[in-house]
Amino acid sequence: MNNTVIKAKRQLIKPQYKPKGGLKVIIEKHKYDGVFIARSKQDALCTKNLIIGFSVYGEKRIIVKKTNDVIEEYRVWNPFRSKLAAVILGGVDDIFLRRGMTVLYLGAANGTTVSHISDIVGTEGTVYAVEFSHRSGRDLLGLAKKRTNIVPIIEDARYPYKYRMLLGITDLVFSDVAQPDQARILSINSKHFLKTGGYFIIAIKASCIDSIIDPNIVFTKEVQKLVKENFKPSEQITLEPYERDHAVVLGRFKVKKQ
């Protein structure tokens, strides 16, 4: 897919931009740290590009000229390609990501969502991206050459002891591992690497756990498993229309009693 770049010019007070063709685009801050909305004929979610001039998966880029010498660039975040983008558009209260955070991402695949988290946590943060597939791992390695805040780990997330020497305690664990024991995978990784009171996000694919019973029953059972393992879910959201039979659960781990 060809990369599409929309060139835009920033005005002083209200940030309006006029790409080629006369289309106006307004970049607004989202309520979540590091996330933005490109307001135009069709609104789009985006993050500020950490590496200006480079896209990751063929996404559109919006260039903003601040001064003669300074530009900013925003990458459109596709909710059909990223479950986290779908969660944001679903309207959860908080995604817990902040600039400077250390994130462990399980099931990083080719790095689509990882790249946007890389934008959000910035150069002060780090994303440890675990992926079992060697083909996807090659893409992650290429991504990490440009984005130095991404650390690719080509290992099986079911066995965190294999990469325990590569990272320390993290602020958030994001799990997108389509396996029948995905709750257990999140649990064992969190016990190894997630700080007390840290945050978790897990994408649950119902058909990977049980393709016969109602997905809502599957989601309820998985949440019960998480609670037994000292997770405290705060929100749950399904991903329609972007993904079928998927739910994402967000919350905290080992919250200290007051």
Backbone as JSON, one array per atom type, in Angstrom:
{
  "sequence": "MNNTVIKAKRQLIKPQYKPKGGLKVIIEKHKYDGVFIARSKQDALCTKNLIIGFSVYGEKRIIVKKTNDVIEEYRVWNPFRSKLAAVILGGVDDIFLRRGMTVLYLGAANGTTVSHISDIVGTEGTVYAVEFSHRSGRDLLGLAKKRTNIVPIIEDARYPYKYRMLLGITDLVFSDVAQPDQARILSINSKHFLKTGGYFIIAIKASCIDSIIDPNIVFTKEVQKLVKENFKPSEQITLEPYERDHAVVLGRFKVKKQ",
  "N": [[0.85, -1.19, 0.0], [0.58, 2.2, -0.81], [2.19, 4.85, 0.89], [0.42, 7.56, 2.26], [0.59, 10.98, 2.45], [-0.58, 13.78, 4.06], [-0.23, 17.11, 3.63], [-0.07, 19.87, 5.79], [-0.88, 23.09, 7.2], [-0.17, 24.95, 10.06], [-2.1, 27.17, 12.02], [-2.11, 30.04, 14.25], [-3.76, 30.22, 16.73], [-6.19, 28.59, 16.71], [-5.74, 25.38, 15.73], [-5.87, 24.87, 12.64], [-5.7, 23.2, 9.51], [-4.79, 23.1, 6.08], [-4.78, 20.8, 3.82], [-3.57, 19.66, 0.59], [-5.8, 20.3, -2.07], [-7.67, 21.7, -0.71], [-8.96, 20.7, 1.54], [-9.83, 20.96, 4.91], [-8.11, 20.22, 7.92], [-8.22, 19.64, 11.33], [-6.23, 19.33, 14.1], [-6.73, 17.87, 17.14], [-6.25, 17.45, 20.66], [-6.78, 14.35, 22.22], [-8.61, 12.98, 25.04], [-6.98, 11.11, 26.17], [-3.57, 10.67, 27.05], [-1.15, 11.55, 24.68], [-2.65, 10.85, 22.47], [-4.49, 11.8, 19.58], [-6.98, 13.58, 17.63], [-7.79, 13.84, 14.29], [-9.6, 16.18, 12.84], [-11.82, 16.32, 10.24], [-13.46, 15.99, 7.07], [-13.93, 13.36, 7.43], [-13.4, 12.13, 10.5], [-10.4, 11.11, 12.23], [-8.5, 8.94, 14.27], [-5.3, 9.48, 15.76], [-1.7, 9.38, 16.34], [1.18, 11.23, 17.46], [3.87, 11.19, 15.31], [6.76, 9.49, 16.11], [9.01, 9.1, 14.59], [9.6, 11.07, 12.18], [8.5, 11.15, 8.82], [8.35, 8.48, 8.26], [6.21, 5.75, 7.79], [4.5, 2.89, 9.22], [2.74, 0.76, 8.63], [1.64, 1.44, 6.21], [-0.05, 3.51, 6.8], [-1.9, 6.64, 6.71], [-0.32, 9.85, 6.84], [-0.14, 12.95, 8.51], [1.18, 16.03, 8.0], [2.3, 18.73, 9.88], [3.1, 22.05, 9.81], [4.84, 23.92, 11.97], [6.67, 26.06, 12.38], [8.99, 27.78, 10.21], [11.15, 26.07, 10.36], [10.4, 23.93, 11.91], [8.52, 21.0, 12.07], [5.64, 18.92, 12.67], [4.4, 15.58, 12.75], [1.65, 13.44, 12.22], [0.3, 10.21, 12.69], [-2.23, 8.33, 11.24], [-4.46, 6.24, 13.0], [-5.58, 3.13, 12.63], [-8.57, 1.56, 13.45], [-9.43, -0.89, 12.53], [-7.18, -2.27, 12.23], [-5.95, -2.3, 14.64], [-6.54, -3.28, 17.89], [-6.39, -1.73, 20.18], [-6.86, 0.86, 19.24], [-9.52, 0.5, 18.51], [-10.62, 0.12, 21.03], [-10.25, 2.68, 22.15], [-11.91, 4.23, 20.5], [-14.24, 3.09, 21.3], [-14.75, 4.3, 23.69], [-13.71, 4.02, 26.38], [-12.93, 4.79, 29.84], [-10.21, 5.18, 30.52], [-7.03, 4.43, 29.1], [-4.69, 4.04, 30.31], [-2.09, 4.48, 29.41], [0.87, 6.4, 29.41], [3.2, 9.04, 28.79], [6.62, 8.13, 28.93], [6.29, 5.69, 30.16], [6.95, 2.19, 30.88], [6.29, -0.57, 28.97], [5.06, -3.85, 28.58], [4.39, -5.8, 25.89], [2.5, -8.41, 24.83], [2.26, -10.69, 22.23], [2.9, -9.22, 19.88], [2.87, -9.25, 17.11], [3.19, -7.86, 13.85], [3.78, -5.35, 14.69], [1.99, -3.19, 14.54], [0.11, -1.99, 16.49], [1.98, -1.75, 18.5], [3.71, 0.17, 17.46], [2.2, 2.53, 17.64], [1.87, 2.72, 20.39], [4.51, 3.12, 20.98], [4.79, 5.71, 19.94], [3.19, 7.04, 21.83], [4.37, 6.6, 24.43], [6.82, 7.7, 24.0], [10.27, 8.9, 23.68], [11.22, 8.7, 26.23], [10.07, 6.46, 27.26], [9.61, 2.82, 27.09], [8.93, 0.02, 25.02], [8.53, -3.29, 25.35], [8.37, -5.81, 23.16], [6.89, -8.78, 22.66], [6.92, -11.57, 20.6], [6.09, -14.59, 19.03], [6.18, -15.63, 16.43], [8.53, -16.0, 13.89], [8.52, -14.8, 11.4], [6.89, -12.48, 11.73], [8.46, -11.45, 13.68], [10.75, -10.6, 12.31], [9.79, -8.31, 11.08], [9.33, -6.77, 13.37], [11.95, -6.45, 14.29], [13.0, -4.88, 12.23], [11.42, -2.62, 12.62], [12.28, -1.8, 15.14], [14.81, -0.88, 14.59], [14.5, 1.67, 13.64], [12.81, 2.81, 15.55], [13.89, 3.31, 18.51], [12.91, 2.97, 21.03], [11.57, 0.62, 21.14], [11.85, -2.72, 22.06], [12.4, -5.66, 20.63], [11.35, -9.01, 21.29], [11.79, -12.18, 20.5], [10.13, -14.65, 21.31], [8.25, -17.22, 23.05], [5.35, -16.25, 24.64], [4.25, -17.78, 26.62], [6.24, -18.69, 28.19], [7.75, -16.92, 30.19], [10.14, -16.96, 31.63], [12.13, -17.34, 29.84], [12.81, -14.88, 28.81], [13.36, -13.31, 30.95], [15.68, -12.04, 31.69], [15.89, -9.88, 30.08], [14.31, -7.71, 30.64], [13.01, -5.51, 33.21], [10.93, -4.49, 35.89], [7.68, -3.54, 34.88], [5.32, -0.93, 33.89], [2.89, -1.42, 32.69], [1.1, -4.15, 31.29], [0.26, -5.41, 28.2], [-1.8, -7.65, 26.65], [-2.26, -9.55, 23.83], [-2.74, -12.19, 22.9], [-3.79, -14.79, 21.09], [-4.78, -17.38, 22.38], [-5.96, -20.43, 23.96], [-5.35, -20.39, 26.69], [-5.08, -17.7, 27.42], [-5.6, -15.98, 29.59], [-4.08, -17.1, 31.62], [-1.53, -16.74, 30.53], [-1.27, -13.95, 30.59], [-1.32, -13.68, 33.37], [1.0, -15.08, 34.36], [3.05, -13.63, 33.19], [2.59, -11.11, 34.28], [3.08, -11.61, 36.97], [5.78, -11.97, 36.87], [6.76, -9.53, 35.82], [5.13, -7.19, 36.12], [4.53, -4.29, 37.99], [3.42, -3.87, 41.42], [0.14, -2.74, 41.67], [0.23, -1.96, 39.09], [-0.82, -1.62, 35.61], [-3.09, -3.39, 33.41], [-4.02, -4.63, 30.18], [-6.07, -6.68, 28.35], [-6.81, -8.47, 25.44], [-9.46, -10.43, 24.59], [-10.21, -13.21, 22.75], [-12.98, -14.84, 21.94], [-13.56, -17.15, 20.39], [-11.19, -18.54, 20.35], [-11.05, -19.68, 22.79], [-13.48, -21.0, 23.37], [-15.48, -22.09, 20.92], [-18.12, -22.72, 20.76], [-19.98, -22.01, 22.84], [-21.83, -19.08, 23.99], [-20.22, -15.99, 23.28], [-20.27, -13.98, 25.29], [-20.51, -15.4, 27.64], [-18.06, -16.68, 27.66], [-16.36, -14.44, 27.96], [-17.12, -13.59, 30.53], [-16.29, -15.77, 32.12], [-13.52, -15.66, 31.69], [-12.87, -13.21, 32.84], [-13.46, -13.81, 35.5], [-11.43, -15.64, 36.01], [-9.24, -13.9, 35.89], [-9.73, -12.24, 38.1], [-9.34, -14.05, 40.2], [-6.64, -14.27, 40.06], [-5.57, -12.02, 41.18], [-6.04, -9.72, 39.68], [-7.67, -6.64, 39.07], [-10.27, -5.85, 37.39], [-11.43, -2.93, 35.7], [-12.83, -1.97, 33.55], [-14.71, -3.22, 30.76], [-15.02, -3.95, 27.35], [-16.61, -4.58, 24.23], [-15.53, -5.17, 20.82], [-16.93, -4.67, 18.47], [-17.79, -2.52, 15.75], [-15.4, -3.42, 14.75], [-13.97, -5.76, 15.33], [-15.07, -9.12, 15.51], [-16.63, -10.99, 18.13], [-14.8, -10.35, 20.13], [-13.46, -9.1, 23.17], [-12.19, -6.52, 25.27], [-10.46, -6.17, 28.26], [-9.7, -4.03, 30.91], [-7.63, -2.84, 33.6], [-6.21, -3.03, 36.94], [-3.38, -4.45, 38.71], [-2.81, -6.44, 41.53], [-3.66, -4.5, 43.51], [-2.97, -2.39, 46.22], [-4.42, -2.7, 49.41], [-6.33, -0.22, 51.03]],
  "CA": [[0.0, 0.0, 0.0], [1.37, 3.42, -0.88], [2.03, 5.77, 2.01], [-0.27, 8.78, 1.89], [0.96, 12.07, 3.33], [-1.39, 14.99, 3.92], [0.52, 18.26, 4.09], [-0.96, 20.8, 6.47], [-0.26, 24.3, 7.71], [-0.73, 25.28, 11.35], [-2.36, 28.56, 12.34], [-1.59, 30.36, 15.57], [-4.57, 29.92, 17.9], [-6.95, 27.39, 16.43], [-4.87, 24.64, 14.82], [-6.52, 24.41, 11.41], [-4.73, 22.89, 8.47], [-5.37, 22.96, 4.75], [-4.02, 19.94, 2.93], [-3.77, 19.89, -0.83], [-7.17, 20.05, -2.46], [-8.52, 22.6, 0.04], [-9.6, 20.04, 2.68], [-9.33, 21.41, 6.21], [-7.91, 19.22, 8.97], [-7.92, 20.24, 12.63], [-5.66, 18.36, 15.03], [-7.14, 18.12, 18.52], [-5.82, 16.48, 21.66], [-7.78, 13.46, 22.8], [-8.52, 12.98, 26.5], [-5.89, 10.22, 26.55], [-2.24, 11.22, 26.83], [-0.45, 11.12, 23.47], [-3.58, 10.48, 21.41], [-5.05, 12.98, 18.94], [-8.04, 13.39, 16.65], [-7.71, 14.68, 13.09], [-10.96, 16.55, 12.47], [-11.96, 16.67, 8.82], [-14.72, 15.46, 6.55], [-14.03, 12.09, 8.14], [-12.46, 12.21, 11.61], [-9.5, 9.97, 12.35], [-7.65, 8.85, 15.45], [-3.9, 9.49, 15.35], [-0.66, 9.64, 17.33], [2.27, 12.05, 16.9], [4.89, 10.29, 14.8], [8.05, 9.59, 16.77], [10.03, 9.12, 13.53], [8.97, 11.82, 11.09], [8.83, 10.72, 7.46], [8.24, 7.03, 8.09], [5.01, 5.05, 8.24], [4.8, 1.53, 9.67], [1.91, -0.23, 7.94], [0.97, 2.11, 5.1], [-1.04, 4.45, 7.32], [-1.78, 8.02, 6.27], [0.41, 10.75, 7.73], [-0.53, 14.36, 8.41], [2.32, 16.88, 8.33], [1.93, 20.04, 10.42], [4.23, 23.0, 9.81], [4.7, 24.83, 13.11], [7.45, 27.23, 11.98], [9.74, 27.49, 8.98], [12.14, 25.02, 10.58], [9.87, 22.87, 12.77], [7.27, 20.36, 11.64], [5.17, 17.76, 13.41], [3.72, 14.64, 11.87], [0.7, 12.58, 12.93], [0.0, 8.97, 11.98], [-3.61, 7.89, 11.42], [-4.5, 4.98, 13.73], [-6.69, 2.39, 12.03], [-9.17, 0.65, 14.42], [-9.59, -2.21, 11.94], [-5.86, -2.9, 12.29], [-5.44, -2.21, 16.01], [-7.58, -3.42, 18.91], [-6.33, -0.61, 21.11], [-7.58, 1.96, 18.61], [-10.94, 0.19, 18.62], [-10.97, 0.38, 22.43], [-10.33, 4.13, 22.33], [-13.13, 4.69, 19.83], [-15.35, 2.57, 22.08], [-15.04, 5.27, 24.74], [-13.36, 3.65, 27.75], [-12.53, 5.94, 30.67], [-8.77, 5.38, 30.52], [-6.24, 3.33, 28.56], [-3.58, 3.94, 31.27], [-0.78, 4.74, 28.81], [1.4, 7.73, 29.66], [4.57, 9.28, 28.31], [7.66, 7.68, 29.84], [5.97, 4.38, 30.72], [7.54, 0.95, 30.38], [5.16, -1.43, 28.6], [5.32, -5.19, 28.04], [3.33, -6.12, 24.93], [2.52, -9.83, 24.49], [1.56, -10.9, 20.96], [3.14, -7.96, 19.17], [2.66, -9.44, 15.67], [4.1, -7.07, 13.01], [4.12, -4.09, 15.35], [1.06, -2.1, 14.24], [-0.26, -1.31, 17.73], [3.24, -1.44, 19.2], [4.27, 1.43, 16.93], [1.44, 3.65, 18.17], [2.25, 2.82, 21.8], [5.84, 3.74, 20.91], [4.54, 7.15, 19.8], [2.58, 7.59, 23.06], [5.3, 6.62, 25.57], [7.9, 8.6, 23.61], [11.67, 8.47, 23.84], [11.48, 8.42, 27.64], [9.47, 5.18, 27.59], [10.1, 1.63, 26.4], [7.95, -1.02, 24.73], [9.09, -4.63, 25.14], [7.4, -6.43, 22.26], [7.11, -10.23, 22.6], [6.23, -12.21, 19.47], [6.61, -15.94, 18.82], [6.39, -15.89, 15.0], [9.79, -15.45, 13.39], [8.23, -13.91, 10.28], [6.5, -11.2, 12.32], [9.63, -10.97, 14.43], [11.63, -9.86, 11.4], [9.21, -6.97, 10.95], [9.6, -6.07, 14.63], [13.37, -6.08, 14.31], [13.13, -3.73, 11.34], [10.77, -1.47, 13.27], [13.1, -1.37, 16.27], [16.0, -0.18, 14.1], [14.14, 3.09, 13.54], [12.19, 3.23, 16.82], [14.8, 2.73, 19.5], [12.22, 2.68, 22.3], [10.98, -0.71, 21.03], [12.78, -3.84, 22.24], [11.73, -6.89, 20.17], [11.72, -10.26, 21.95], [11.21, -13.25, 19.68], [9.98, -15.77, 22.24], [6.88, -17.66, 23.35], [4.88, -15.55, 25.84], [3.87, -18.75, 27.65], [7.42, -19.03, 28.99], [8.44, -15.65, 30.45], [11.47, -17.15, 32.19], [13.09, -17.32, 28.74], [13.25, -13.51, 28.53], [13.35, -12.56, 32.21], [16.91, -11.25, 31.83], [15.87, -8.77, 29.12], [13.54, -6.56, 31.13], [12.74, -5.47, 34.64], [9.53, -4.27, 36.26], [7.0, -2.67, 33.92], [4.14, -0.18, 34.37], [1.67, -1.93, 32.07], [1.21, -5.32, 30.41], [-0.79, -5.51, 27.19], [-1.79, -9.02, 26.14], [-3.09, -9.82, 22.65], [-2.3, -13.53, 22.52], [-4.99, -15.57, 20.79], [-4.56, -18.74, 22.84], [-6.98, -20.85, 24.93], [-4.93, -20.06, 28.05], [-4.58, -16.32, 27.38], [-5.64, -15.38, 30.93], [-2.9, -17.62, 32.35], [-0.35, -16.1, 29.96], [-1.2, -12.62, 31.19], [-1.03, -13.81, 34.8], [2.39, -15.46, 34.66], [3.91, -12.51, 32.8], [2.39, -10.03, 35.25], [3.77, -12.0, 38.21], [7.21, -11.78, 36.63], [7.23, -8.22, 35.35], [4.26, -6.04, 36.35], [4.67, -3.76, 39.35], [2.21, -3.86, 42.25], [-0.68, -1.58, 41.31], [0.4, -1.65, 37.68], [-2.01, -1.71, 34.77], [-3.13, -4.45, 32.41], [-5.03, -4.62, 29.12], [-6.07, -7.97, 27.68], [-7.79, -8.69, 24.37], [-9.95, -11.81, 24.69], [-10.86, -13.72, 21.54], [-13.85, -15.9, 22.46], [-13.5, -18.38, 19.58], [-9.96, -19.26, 20.67], [-11.25, -20.35, 24.07], [-14.6, -21.93, 23.16], [-16.19, -21.61, 19.73], [-19.5, -23.21, 20.78], [-20.86, -21.27, 23.75], [-22.0, -17.64, 23.74], [-19.0, -15.22, 23.61], [-20.4, -13.24, 26.54], [-20.22, -16.35, 28.72], [-16.6, -16.84, 27.63], [-15.77, -13.24, 28.53], [-17.38, -13.61, 31.98], [-15.41, -16.78, 32.73], [-12.14, -15.18, 31.64], [-12.75, -12.15, 33.86], [-13.42, -14.49, 36.79], [-10.06, -16.17, 36.14], [-8.36, -12.77, 36.17], [-9.97, -11.8, 39.48], [-8.71, -15.03, 41.08], [-5.18, -14.09, 39.97], [-5.24, -10.7, 41.76], [-6.32, -8.61, 38.78], [-8.88, -5.9, 39.42], [-10.79, -5.22, 36.17], [-12.21, -1.71, 35.89], [-13.7, -1.78, 32.38], [-14.76, -4.27, 29.73], [-15.67, -3.41, 26.15], [-16.52, -5.4, 23.03], [-14.85, -4.42, 19.75], [-17.74, -4.43, 17.28], [-17.82, -3.31, 14.51], [-14.04, -3.59, 14.22], [-13.61, -7.17, 15.5], [-16.18, -9.93, 16.0], [-16.41, -11.91, 19.25], [-13.64, -9.91, 20.91], [-13.65, -8.13, 24.25], [-10.96, -6.05, 25.91], [-10.63, -5.89, 29.69], [-8.65, -3.14, 31.42], [-7.67, -2.7, 35.05], [-4.95, -2.97, 37.68], [-2.86, -5.71, 39.22], [-2.36, -6.43, 42.93], [-3.88, -3.18, 44.1], [-2.79, -2.4, 47.66], [-5.61, -2.35, 50.18], [-6.18, 1.02, 51.78]],
  "C": [[0.89, 1.24, 0.0], [1.11, 4.27, 0.35], [1.37, 7.05, 1.52], [0.08, 9.85, 2.9], [0.08, 13.26, 3.03], [-0.57, 16.14, 4.47], [-0.44, 19.3, 4.66], [-0.19, 21.97, 7.03], [-0.96, 24.72, 8.99], [-0.95, 26.78, 11.49], [-2.17, 28.78, 13.83], [-2.47, 29.88, 16.72], [-5.36, 28.63, 17.7], [-6.21, 26.59, 15.36], [-5.62, 24.06, 13.62], [-5.46, 24.2, 10.33], [-5.46, 22.72, 7.14], [-4.48, 22.08, 3.88], [-4.32, 20.28, 1.47], [-5.2, 19.5, -1.2], [-8.17, 20.87, -1.67], [-9.22, 21.99, 1.24], [-8.99, 20.52, 3.99], [-9.21, 20.23, 7.17], [-7.54, 19.96, 10.25], [-7.4, 19.14, 13.55], [-6.04, 18.76, 16.45], [-6.56, 17.06, 19.44], [-7.0, 15.65, 22.12], [-7.66, 13.53, 24.32], [-7.41, 12.06, 27.0], [-4.55, 10.84, 26.19], [-1.64, 10.67, 25.54], [-1.33, 10.7, 22.32], [-4.25, 11.75, 20.88], [-6.18, 12.59, 18.0], [-7.81, 14.36, 15.5], [-9.13, 14.94, 12.63], [-10.99, 17.0, 11.02], [-13.32, 16.17, 8.36], [-15.01, 14.11, 7.18], [-12.97, 12.1, 9.23], [-11.6, 10.94, 11.68], [-8.71, 10.07, 13.64], [-6.2, 8.87, 14.98], [-2.97, 9.67, 16.55], [0.43, 10.47, 16.65], [3.44, 11.14, 16.54], [6.24, 10.53, 15.47], [9.19, 9.71, 15.75], [9.4, 9.78, 12.3], [9.46, 11.31, 9.73], [8.67, 9.24, 7.2], [6.9, 6.54, 8.61], [5.41, 3.62, 8.58], [4.01, 0.5, 8.88], [1.08, 0.4, 6.81], [-0.08, 3.1, 5.53], [-0.82, 5.85, 6.77], [-1.02, 8.83, 7.32], [-0.01, 12.19, 7.45], [0.64, 15.21, 8.88], [1.82, 18.27, 8.74], [3.17, 20.92, 10.47], [4.02, 24.01, 10.91], [5.41, 26.15, 12.84], [8.15, 26.87, 10.68], [10.66, 26.29, 9.13], [11.6, 23.82, 11.35], [8.57, 22.32, 12.19], [6.92, 19.24, 12.62], [4.45, 16.86, 12.42], [2.85, 13.7, 12.71], [0.36, 11.38, 12.07], [-1.44, 8.54, 12.29], [-3.61, 6.46, 11.98], [-5.76, 4.22, 13.33], [-7.3, 1.39, 13.02], [-9.44, -0.74, 13.87], [-8.26, -2.98, 11.94], [-5.31, -2.98, 13.71], [-6.58, -2.28, 17.01], [-7.56, -2.27, 19.9], [-7.01, 0.62, 20.54], [-9.08, 1.75, 18.69], [-11.45, 0.43, 20.03], [-11.16, 1.87, 22.68], [-11.61, 4.68, 21.71], [-14.38, 4.18, 20.54], [-15.68, 3.41, 23.3], [-14.75, 4.84, 26.15], [-12.87, 4.88, 28.52], [-11.04, 6.23, 30.57], [-8.09, 4.17, 29.88], [-4.93, 3.18, 29.32], [-2.2, 4.23, 30.7], [-0.38, 6.19, 29.03], [2.81, 7.83, 29.08], [5.58, 8.81, 29.37], [7.42, 6.32, 30.46], [6.82, 3.26, 30.11], [6.41, -0.06, 30.19], [5.69, -2.78, 28.11], [4.13, -5.56, 27.16], [3.49, -7.59, 24.5], [1.68, -10.06, 23.24], [1.67, -9.69, 20.06], [2.89, -8.03, 17.68], [3.66, -8.58, 14.87], [4.41, -5.69, 13.59], [3.19, -2.93, 15.07], [0.7, -1.31, 15.5], [0.97, -0.91, 18.52], [3.8, -0.1, 18.75], [3.53, 2.65, 17.47], [1.69, 3.82, 19.67], [3.64, 3.45, 21.91], [5.73, 5.25, 20.77], [4.09, 7.75, 21.14], [3.59, 7.67, 24.19], [6.53, 7.47, 25.27], [9.29, 8.05, 23.87], [12.01, 8.16, 25.28], [10.95, 7.06, 28.06], [10.07, 4.04, 26.78], [8.95, 0.66, 26.19], [8.7, -2.32, 24.46], [8.05, -5.45, 24.39], [7.72, -7.91, 22.07], [6.26, -10.83, 21.48], [6.9, -13.55, 19.16], [6.96, -16.2, 17.35], [7.67, -15.22, 14.51], [9.56, -14.53, 12.19], [7.83, -12.53, 10.78], [7.66, -10.59, 13.08], [10.6, -10.2, 13.56], [11.11, -8.44, 11.19], [9.46, -6.14, 12.2], [11.05, -5.61, 14.72], [13.63, -4.88, 13.41], [12.54, -2.47, 11.94], [11.65, -0.91, 14.37], [14.38, -0.65, 15.83], [15.74, 1.32, 13.98], [13.62, 3.61, 14.88], [12.96, 2.58, 17.97], [14.14, 2.52, 20.86], [11.44, 1.37, 22.24], [12.08, -1.76, 21.16], [12.07, -5.12, 21.81], [12.26, -8.12, 20.9], [11.02, -11.38, 21.21], [11.19, -14.53, 20.53], [8.5, -16.1, 22.41], [6.45, -17.03, 24.67], [4.43, -16.49, 26.94], [5.02, -19.07, 28.59], [8.24, -17.78, 29.29], [9.84, -15.79, 31.04], [12.55, -17.1, 31.1], [13.58, -15.91, 28.42], [13.29, -12.66, 29.79], [14.59, -11.69, 32.39], [16.9, -10.01, 30.95], [15.12, -7.55, 29.59], [13.32, -6.67, 32.63], [11.25, -5.3, 34.89], [8.91, -3.25, 35.3], [5.79, -1.99, 34.56], [2.83, -0.77, 33.87], [2.0, -3.16, 31.24], [-0.01, -5.34, 29.5], [-0.7, -6.9, 26.59], [-2.78, -9.16, 24.99], [-2.64, -11.16, 22.07], [-3.53, -14.4, 22.32], [-4.73, -17.04, 21.08], [-5.64, -19.13, 23.84], [-6.65, -20.46, 26.37], [-4.43, -18.62, 28.16], [-4.63, -15.63, 28.73], [-4.43, -15.83, 31.75], [-1.62, -16.97, 31.84], [-0.18, -14.7, 30.51], [-0.77, -12.72, 32.65], [0.44, -14.11, 35.07], [3.36, -14.35, 34.26], [3.8, -11.35, 33.79], [3.1, -10.35, 36.56], [5.28, -11.8, 38.08], [7.59, -10.3, 36.51], [6.38, -7.01, 35.73], [4.34, -5.58, 37.8], [3.34, -3.86, 40.1], [1.42, -2.58, 41.97], [-0.54, -1.16, 39.87], [-0.86, -1.95, 36.88], [-1.92, -2.88, 33.79], [-4.24, -4.16, 31.41], [-4.94, -5.98, 28.45], [-7.18, -8.02, 26.64], [-8.17, -10.16, 24.39], [-10.68, -12.17, 23.4], [-11.66, -14.95, 21.93], [-13.68, -17.21, 21.71], [-12.23, -19.18, 19.84], [-10.09, -20.06, 21.96], [-12.36, -21.39, 23.97], [-15.45, -21.37, 22.02], [-17.66, -22.0, 19.71], [-20.41, -22.33, 21.63], [-20.86, -19.78, 23.41], [-20.73, -16.88, 24.14], [-19.1, -14.48, 24.94], [-20.15, -14.13, 27.76], [-18.71, -16.58, 28.82], [-15.93, -15.64, 28.31], [-15.92, -13.23, 30.06], [-16.46, -14.59, 32.69], [-13.96, -16.32, 32.76], [-11.9, -14.07, 32.68], [-12.68, -12.77, 35.25], [-12.04, -15.09, 37.05], [-9.08, -15.06, 36.52], [-8.5, -12.31, 37.62], [-9.29, -12.75, 40.47], [-7.19, -14.87, 41.11], [-4.75, -12.68, 40.39], [-5.32, -9.54, 40.77], [-7.62, -7.94, 39.22], [-9.39, -5.19, 38.17], [-11.62, -3.97, 36.5], [-13.17, -1.44, 34.74], [-13.61, -2.98, 31.46], [-15.55, -3.73, 28.55], [-15.53, -4.41, 25.01], [-16.03, -4.52, 21.87], [-15.64, -4.3, 18.46], [-17.83, -2.93, 17.02], [-16.44, -3.66, 13.97], [-13.55, -5.04, 14.3], [-14.83, -7.92, 16.02], [-15.73, -10.8, 17.15], [-15.12, -11.62, 20.01], [-14.11, -8.98, 22.03], [-12.29, -7.73, 24.78], [-11.29, -5.68, 27.35], [-9.43, -5.09, 30.16], [-8.76, -3.06, 32.94], [-6.28, -2.65, 35.66], [-4.63, -4.33, 38.28], [-2.37, -5.53, 40.65], [-2.47, -5.06, 43.56], [-3.76, -3.28, 45.61], [-4.06, -1.98, 48.35], [-5.35, -1.11, 51.02], [-6.33, 0.77, 53.28]]
}
